[in-house]
XYZ file of C-alpha atoms in Angstrom:
464
model
C -0.544 30.462 -26.000
C -0.487 28.529 -23.317
C 3.236 28.400 -21.392
C 4.571 25.602 -21.853
C 6.388 25.087 -19.081
C 6.262 27.455 -16.761
C 7.951 25.835 -13.611
C 11.643 25.668 -13.978
C 13.319 22.673 -12.493
C 15.417 25.123 -10.271
C 12.950 27.519 -9.965
C 10.810 27.903 -6.575
C 12.094 24.925 -5.304
C 11.248 25.683 -1.820
C 7.982 28.527 -0.432
C 8.969 31.712 -0.712
C 8.666 34.050 2.243
C 5.357 35.649 -0.025
C 3.265 33.197 -0.481
C 2.998 32.330 3.361
C 0.171 33.542 3.497
C -1.295 32.152 0.572
C -0.072 28.646 1.739
C -1.555 28.956 4.663
C -5.101 30.119 3.871
C -5.231 27.042 1.428
C -3.335 24.480 3.865
C -6.250 24.945 6.243
C -8.577 24.289 3.372
C -6.706 20.908 2.141
C -7.277 19.981 5.817
C -10.628 20.816 6.087
C -11.808 19.022 2.837
C -9.005 16.413 2.511
C -8.449 16.139 6.050
C -4.439 15.535 5.028
C -2.157 16.238 7.392
C 0.442 17.475 4.764
C -1.679 19.823 3.224
C -0.639 21.636 6.042
C 2.674 21.553 5.913
C 3.869 24.503 3.430
C 6.585 22.313 1.218
C 4.590 19.308 1.160
C 1.800 21.692 -0.253
C 4.456 23.954 -2.881
C 5.665 20.177 -4.019
C 2.263 19.315 -4.713
C 1.130 23.053 -6.546
C 4.276 22.876 -8.506
C 3.454 19.196 -9.941
C 0.133 20.534 -11.055
C 0.965 23.775 -11.946
C 3.736 22.142 -14.407
C 0.961 19.571 -15.643
C -1.581 21.666 -16.692
C 0.548 24.286 -17.779
C -0.596 27.553 -15.401
C 1.868 29.809 -13.080
C 2.652 28.707 -10.024
C 1.618 31.633 -7.677
C -0.952 32.257 -10.357
C -1.967 28.771 -9.223
C -2.026 29.291 -4.911
C -3.398 32.618 -5.212
C -6.497 31.307 -7.200
C -7.381 27.840 -4.755
C -6.635 30.348 -1.916
C -8.998 33.079 -3.218
C -12.429 30.698 -2.937
C -13.041 27.605 -0.718
C -12.046 24.307 -2.836
C -14.405 22.885 -5.414
C -15.026 19.126 -5.856
C -12.909 19.942 -9.169
C -10.444 21.420 -6.975
C -10.105 18.411 -4.642
C -9.852 15.970 -8.053
C -6.935 17.736 -9.207
C -5.054 18.174 -5.908
C -5.554 14.709 -4.779
C -2.895 13.424 -7.157
C -0.027 15.090 -5.422
C -1.090 14.693 -1.882
C -2.285 11.745 -1.978
C 0.519 8.510 -1.033
C -0.038 5.810 -3.427
C 2.567 3.623 -1.922
C 0.674 0.251 -2.379
C 1.875 -3.498 -3.856
C 0.168 -6.698 -4.039
C 0.475 -8.842 -1.306
C 1.365 -6.171 1.247
C 2.459 -7.202 4.950
C 1.453 -10.890 5.057
C 1.479 -11.374 8.758
C -2.334 -8.949 8.328
C -3.129 -11.296 5.361
C -2.306 -14.128 7.167
C -4.580 -13.378 9.800
C -7.044 -12.355 7.356
C -6.812 -15.865 5.276
C -6.416 -18.135 7.962
C -9.101 -16.776 10.877
C -10.830 -13.551 9.866
C -12.637 -15.008 6.699
C -13.215 -18.724 7.375
C -15.162 -16.706 10.514
C -16.891 -15.174 8.395
C -17.163 -17.834 6.104
C -19.392 -19.898 9.078
C -21.676 -16.868 9.340
C -23.156 -16.902 6.070
C -24.160 -14.881 3.947
C -22.906 -11.913 1.853
C -19.075 -11.260 3.453
C -19.062 -6.783 2.860
C -15.660 -5.522 3.092
C -14.755 -1.972 2.644
C -10.697 -1.225 1.767
C -10.961 2.878 2.379
C -8.049 4.683 1.185
C -7.631 1.573 -1.853
C -5.359 4.127 -3.742
C -4.614 1.828 -7.624
C -6.359 -1.250 -6.618
C -3.798 -4.038 -5.315
C -5.245 -4.229 -1.420
C -8.484 -4.846 -2.575
C -7.188 -7.297 -5.352
C -5.406 -8.806 -2.563
C -8.404 -9.101 -0.464
C -10.398 -11.161 -3.125
C -7.715 -13.542 -3.639
C -6.940 -14.534 -0.604
C -11.140 -14.385 0.220
C -11.719 -16.939 -2.535
C -9.377 -19.352 -0.860
C -12.827 -20.015 1.862
C -15.109 -18.060 0.141
C -16.902 -18.657 -3.390
C -17.004 -15.245 -4.858
C -21.233 -14.683 -5.185
C -20.911 -13.825 -1.838
C -17.886 -11.775 -2.070
C -18.979 -7.898 -1.925
C -15.987 -5.862 -1.895
C -15.477 -2.235 -2.439
C -12.303 0.277 -2.852
C -13.137 3.494 -2.289
C -10.095 6.339 -2.743
C -9.486 10.613 -3.145
C -7.605 10.330 -6.187
C -9.812 9.819 -9.542
C -5.956 8.458 -11.444
C -5.606 6.604 -9.107
C -9.051 4.174 -9.494
C -9.308 4.810 -13.065
C -5.769 2.194 -12.291
C -7.955 0.619 -10.128
C -10.920 -0.216 -12.486
C -8.495 -1.337 -15.005
C -6.640 -3.490 -13.110
C -3.487 -3.443 -15.524
C -0.085 -3.549 -13.427
C 3.505 -3.964 -13.700
C 6.640 -5.340 -12.102
C 6.770 -2.232 -9.170
C 3.330 -3.858 -7.926
C 4.307 -7.163 -7.570
C 7.378 -6.444 -4.911
C 7.944 -9.403 -2.795
C 5.931 -11.514 -5.021
C 7.003 -14.721 -6.129
C 6.332 -15.445 -9.568
C 4.180 -18.844 -8.964
C 1.569 -16.374 -7.160
C 2.050 -14.262 -10.000
C 0.938 -16.544 -12.692
C -1.837 -17.939 -10.431
C -3.513 -14.367 -10.248
C -3.120 -12.711 -13.338
C -2.991 -13.291 -17.030
C 0.247 -12.116 -19.581
C -0.103 -9.388 -21.213
C 2.486 -7.256 -23.224
C 5.443 -4.982 -22.345
C 6.359 -6.718 -18.813
C 1.806 -5.905 -17.786
C 0.064 -8.764 -15.944
C -4.139 -8.599 -15.718
C -5.987 -9.416 -12.308
C -7.458 -12.833 -14.226
C -11.910 -12.099 -13.728
C -12.941 -14.376 -11.250
C -11.058 -12.043 -9.088
C -12.952 -9.378 -10.044
C -15.659 -10.172 -9.203
C -17.414 -8.653 -6.469
C -15.236 -5.106 -6.553
C -15.871 -1.761 -7.445
C -13.895 1.254 -6.884
C -16.027 4.617 -6.336
C -14.165 7.739 -5.547
C -15.092 8.467 -2.254
C -13.793 11.091 0.685
C -13.301 10.054 4.108
C -14.379 13.299 5.590
C -17.628 12.208 4.021
C -20.638 11.046 6.943
C -22.747 9.018 5.092
C -21.644 5.387 5.037
C -19.886 4.052 1.275
C -22.777 1.015 0.857
C -25.162 2.037 -1.045
C -27.984 0.197 0.927
C -26.508 1.075 4.346
C -26.427 -2.245 5.626
C -22.895 -2.707 7.978
C -19.859 -4.398 6.386
C -17.858 -6.849 7.773
C -14.361 -5.825 7.119
C -13.035 -2.328 6.821
C -9.432 -2.249 6.084
C -7.284 1.042 6.313
C -3.877 0.795 6.729
C -1.492 3.425 6.670
C -3.936 5.512 5.827
C -5.373 7.935 8.523
C -1.239 8.460 9.244
C -1.219 11.467 6.862
C -4.740 12.346 8.677
C -5.103 15.312 11.482
C -6.476 14.086 14.737
C -10.365 16.044 14.057
C -9.747 14.477 10.855
C -8.905 10.495 11.951
C -11.808 11.407 14.756
C -14.170 11.747 12.206
C -13.525 8.907 9.671
C -12.956 6.612 12.896
C -16.754 8.034 13.417
C -17.429 6.785 10.123
C -16.209 3.929 10.412
C -18.205 2.805 13.725
C -21.629 2.864 12.203
C -20.458 1.432 9.111
C -18.899 -1.904 10.340
C -20.824 -4.514 12.204
C -21.229 -5.187 15.854
C -18.721 -8.344 15.026
C -16.681 -7.077 12.630
C -13.189 -6.435 11.850
C -11.723 -3.019 11.670
C -7.973 -3.750 10.429
C -5.501 -0.777 10.086
C -1.457 -0.604 10.292
C 0.909 -1.183 13.058
C 1.775 2.554 12.976
C -1.930 3.072 13.713
C -3.287 0.950 16.426
C -2.527 3.570 18.956
C -4.304 6.294 17.054
C -7.144 4.348 16.942
C -7.140 2.342 20.156
C -9.087 6.096 21.840
C -11.745 6.282 20.160
C -13.758 3.856 20.357
C -12.498 0.536 19.215
C -10.397 -1.965 21.761
C -7.464 -4.339 19.442
C -7.781 -7.997 19.894
C -4.557 -8.927 21.485
C -0.743 -8.785 20.531
C -1.909 -8.352 16.678
C -3.537 -4.745 17.688
C -3.622 -3.907 13.810
C -7.035 -6.100 14.045
C -9.759 -4.597 16.395
C -13.884 -4.505 16.715
C -15.663 -1.612 17.337
C -16.464 -0.280 20.973
C -20.452 -0.699 21.753
C -21.605 1.605 24.957
C -25.519 0.453 25.767
C -27.052 3.601 27.691
C -25.097 3.869 31.099
C -23.020 0.806 30.745
C -19.017 0.212 29.956
C -18.162 -1.113 27.024
C -18.883 -4.217 26.995
C -15.831 -6.856 25.827
C -16.337 -9.921 23.866
C -15.064 -13.000 24.136
C -14.164 -16.340 21.949
C -13.456 -19.869 21.821
C -10.249 -20.076 20.786
C -11.445 -23.453 18.760
C -13.955 -21.384 17.339
C -11.159 -19.981 15.263
C -8.481 -22.038 15.037
C -7.816 -21.795 10.718
C -9.007 -24.155 8.582
C -5.985 -26.475 6.482
C -3.634 -24.574 4.532
C -4.438 -24.706 0.649
C -1.577 -26.086 -1.292
C -1.603 -22.542 -2.868
C -0.353 -20.480 -0.573
C 2.142 -20.302 1.280
C 1.127 -21.091 5.527
C 1.331 -17.256 7.363
C 4.341 -15.994 8.787
C 4.483 -16.679 12.659
C 2.134 -14.523 14.760
C 2.437 -15.998 17.753
C 0.410 -18.925 19.627
C -3.496 -18.678 18.369
C -4.410 -17.438 21.528
C -2.092 -14.527 21.264
C -4.967 -13.112 19.532
C -7.153 -12.610 23.106
C -3.912 -12.148 25.041
C -3.849 -8.193 26.485
C -1.582 -6.180 24.675
C 2.275 -5.852 25.278
C 3.338 -3.466 26.999
C 4.440 -0.065 24.312
C 8.654 -0.657 24.098
C 10.342 2.452 23.631
C 11.846 2.911 20.720
C 15.339 3.645 20.092
C 16.358 6.810 18.467
C 16.606 6.205 15.005
C 20.040 7.742 13.230
C 19.370 10.561 10.570
C 18.933 9.481 6.928
C 22.072 10.075 5.514
C 21.675 11.871 1.469
C 21.901 9.069 -0.187
C 18.940 7.218 1.348
C 16.970 10.505 1.306
C 17.466 10.694 -3.123
C 15.959 6.973 -2.869
C 13.026 7.382 -0.335
C 11.920 10.288 -2.733
C 12.540 7.824 -5.618
C 10.550 5.583 -4.290
C 8.068 7.793 -3.919
C 8.071 10.155 -7.371
C 8.035 6.096 -8.600
C 4.749 5.478 -6.911
C 2.875 8.890 -8.320
C 4.072 7.737 -11.704
C 7.011 9.919 -12.410
C 8.884 7.980 -13.931
C 11.781 10.231 -15.146
C 12.061 12.128 -12.476
C 12.386 8.594 -9.769
C 15.234 7.632 -12.399
C 16.952 10.804 -11.824
C 16.916 10.485 -8.040
C 18.519 6.900 -8.447
C 21.315 8.218 -11.158
C 21.633 11.341 -8.716
C 22.059 8.683 -5.633
C 24.555 6.321 -7.923
C 26.763 9.700 -8.445
C 27.137 9.604 -4.624
C 28.126 6.552 -3.984
C 28.584 4.165 -7.168
C 29.636 1.255 -4.849
C 25.828 1.255 -3.571
C 23.915 -1.223 -5.195
C 20.509 -0.231 -4.361
C 19.849 3.298 -6.444
C 20.837 -0.140 -9.351
C 18.178 -1.917 -7.715
C 15.412 0.676 -8.031
C 16.210 2.055 -11.144
C 15.422 -1.946 -12.652
C 12.251 -2.072 -11.108
C 11.650 1.518 -12.418
C 12.739 0.411 -15.895
C 11.126 -2.671 -15.601
C 7.373 -0.538 -15.196
C 7.894 1.703 -18.383
C 8.668 -1.362 -20.474
C 12.697 -1.152 -20.878
C 13.917 -4.237 -20.392
C 17.338 -3.864 -21.399
C 17.379 -1.015 -19.312
C 15.778 -3.411 -16.598
C 18.439 -6.176 -17.294
C 21.075 -3.765 -17.727
C 20.279 -1.484 -13.865
C 19.449 -5.032 -11.992
C 22.821 -7.115 -13.437
C 24.890 -4.173 -11.790
C 23.244 -3.772 -8.999
C 24.101 -7.952 -9.007
C 27.222 -7.237 -9.598
C 28.734 -4.489 -7.092
C 26.449 -7.042 -4.528
C 26.186 -11.272 -5.274
C 24.302 -11.674 -2.347
C 21.119 -9.025 -3.178
C 18.532 -11.310 -3.288
C 15.810 -9.233 -4.399
C 17.982 -8.781 -7.282
C 18.296 -11.904 -8.723
C 14.065 -12.068 -7.984
C 14.093 -8.876 -10.371
C 16.396 -10.955 -12.820
C 14.730 -14.023 -12.605
C 11.408 -12.311 -13.836
C 13.308 -10.685 -16.835
C 15.068 -13.575 -18.074
C 14.694 -14.311 -21.807
C 14.333 -18.101 -21.367
C 13.067 -20.777 -18.516
C 17.131 -21.590 -17.839
C 17.913 -18.259 -17.085
C 15.460 -17.863 -15.052
C 16.098 -20.572 -12.758
C 19.466 -20.257 -12.399
C 18.471 -16.706 -11.027
C 16.034 -18.381 -8.492
C 18.447 -21.189 -7.896
C 20.801 -18.140 -6.107
C 17.956 -16.326 -4.179
C 16.918 -19.875 -3.041
C 21.104 -20.470 -1.975
C 21.479 -16.476 0.071
C 18.130 -17.118 1.204
C 18.857 -20.685 3.173
C 22.405 -18.892 4.167
C 20.822 -16.250 6.408
C 18.641 -16.495 9.828
C 15.316 -17.067 9.149
C 14.457 -14.284 10.791
C 16.563 -11.816 9.223
C 14.326 -9.327 7.087
C 15.388 -9.492 3.359
C 16.083 -5.837 1.798
C 13.700 -4.250 -0.773
C 11.154 -7.345 -0.057
C 8.488 -5.654 1.411
C 9.750 -6.659 4.940
C 9.485 -10.411 4.179
C 12.410 -12.762 6.302
C 14.696 -14.993 4.976
C 12.329 -18.018 5.680
C 9.282 -16.379 4.295
C 10.162 -15.293 1.375
C 12.538 -18.622 1.025
C 9.060 -19.903 1.222
C 7.245 -18.217 -1.107
C 9.721 -19.177 -4.024
C 9.066 -22.697 -3.535
C 5.341 -22.766 -3.570
C 4.301 -23.894 -7.430
C 1.383 -22.383 -9.750
C -2.073 -23.996 -9.445
């Protein structure tokens, strides 16, 4: 009879010394097959194996010995991927970058004519790909869009294809946007409307595979690979960027996260100024240096903004996109995280991976350590809503507001859970009043990085 729980909760939390050899072997194989930096760190690999062993009912050390004994098969990488990849994603993440896409890149592609091909590399559960479709359709008809999302994690891809999401995927997204782009389903689930599914496909893909993700081999116009390369080793980054250069049109754009821009600029891509998350491939003819393309600024002026979506967050004067980047300034040394911050960071990772019970347990531990901190109550409320436990979600969010009446994100979350229009209006009014009292450029906690002015603007947007 198969053992049901071979990995006790308190056993083997850290890799034993006698497993170091097999972990090193397996780590090298994970790096070669998947490119992941996390696969080389024994503690990350051990944690992934613990989760996989518990899930499949296999003794932990037997699993490690078996995987270390021979090269990883496709089935092995499929089983490991959900436990080694990071699924932190949500709709309309990083409004500044999305604003440049909507106001500058997509209008330029619309003027060029033809089909616009966009590749979301490392798309996780699909929120980014659908967000791109929603913004691109402001200036492009669906029939001119071809959006491909690829990821290593088959579990995430199944969710992406289904297109059903709960509260956790809408952090910082105002209710009117949710109503505009999604269909309401029972138990707090929202489904992407059919219009915004047109032209989107998802498929399993390894970024270390040198073949183009597009079956016909034609180049793409935009590649989004945000918060992916930071988890790769340098040799893997070189291989991925080589694939991107081959796949991307000479006049195309590579979009990365701010922390990844320095990784990319040394490998055949050059930034478009201070917003260095947007890069063009450098093309080198025989015996020539890379030719920097010149752009007419007036060709990139955005069209009038649609009423349904807010103005993009400020990203400087129009010419900033084309000026040389400012010299990097040394960042101040961060303070070490408190134990509560460590617990909540792990809780967020667990919640992103769908391990809600473990995430709630960590939130409870954080509450025990500091019962005056509203953050674990807020996070617990969002997780309860993800699970469809509406009353538990309301209770936790109300506790967060009780501890901190100025907790804007908690008021906003309570509005989405309100049983009637009057209650929803009250919570939204509270959120607006609090935002008006904040400095415009202050980042609102738990809002996905939005400033007070940006979030206030979102709350005033009416659905189409």
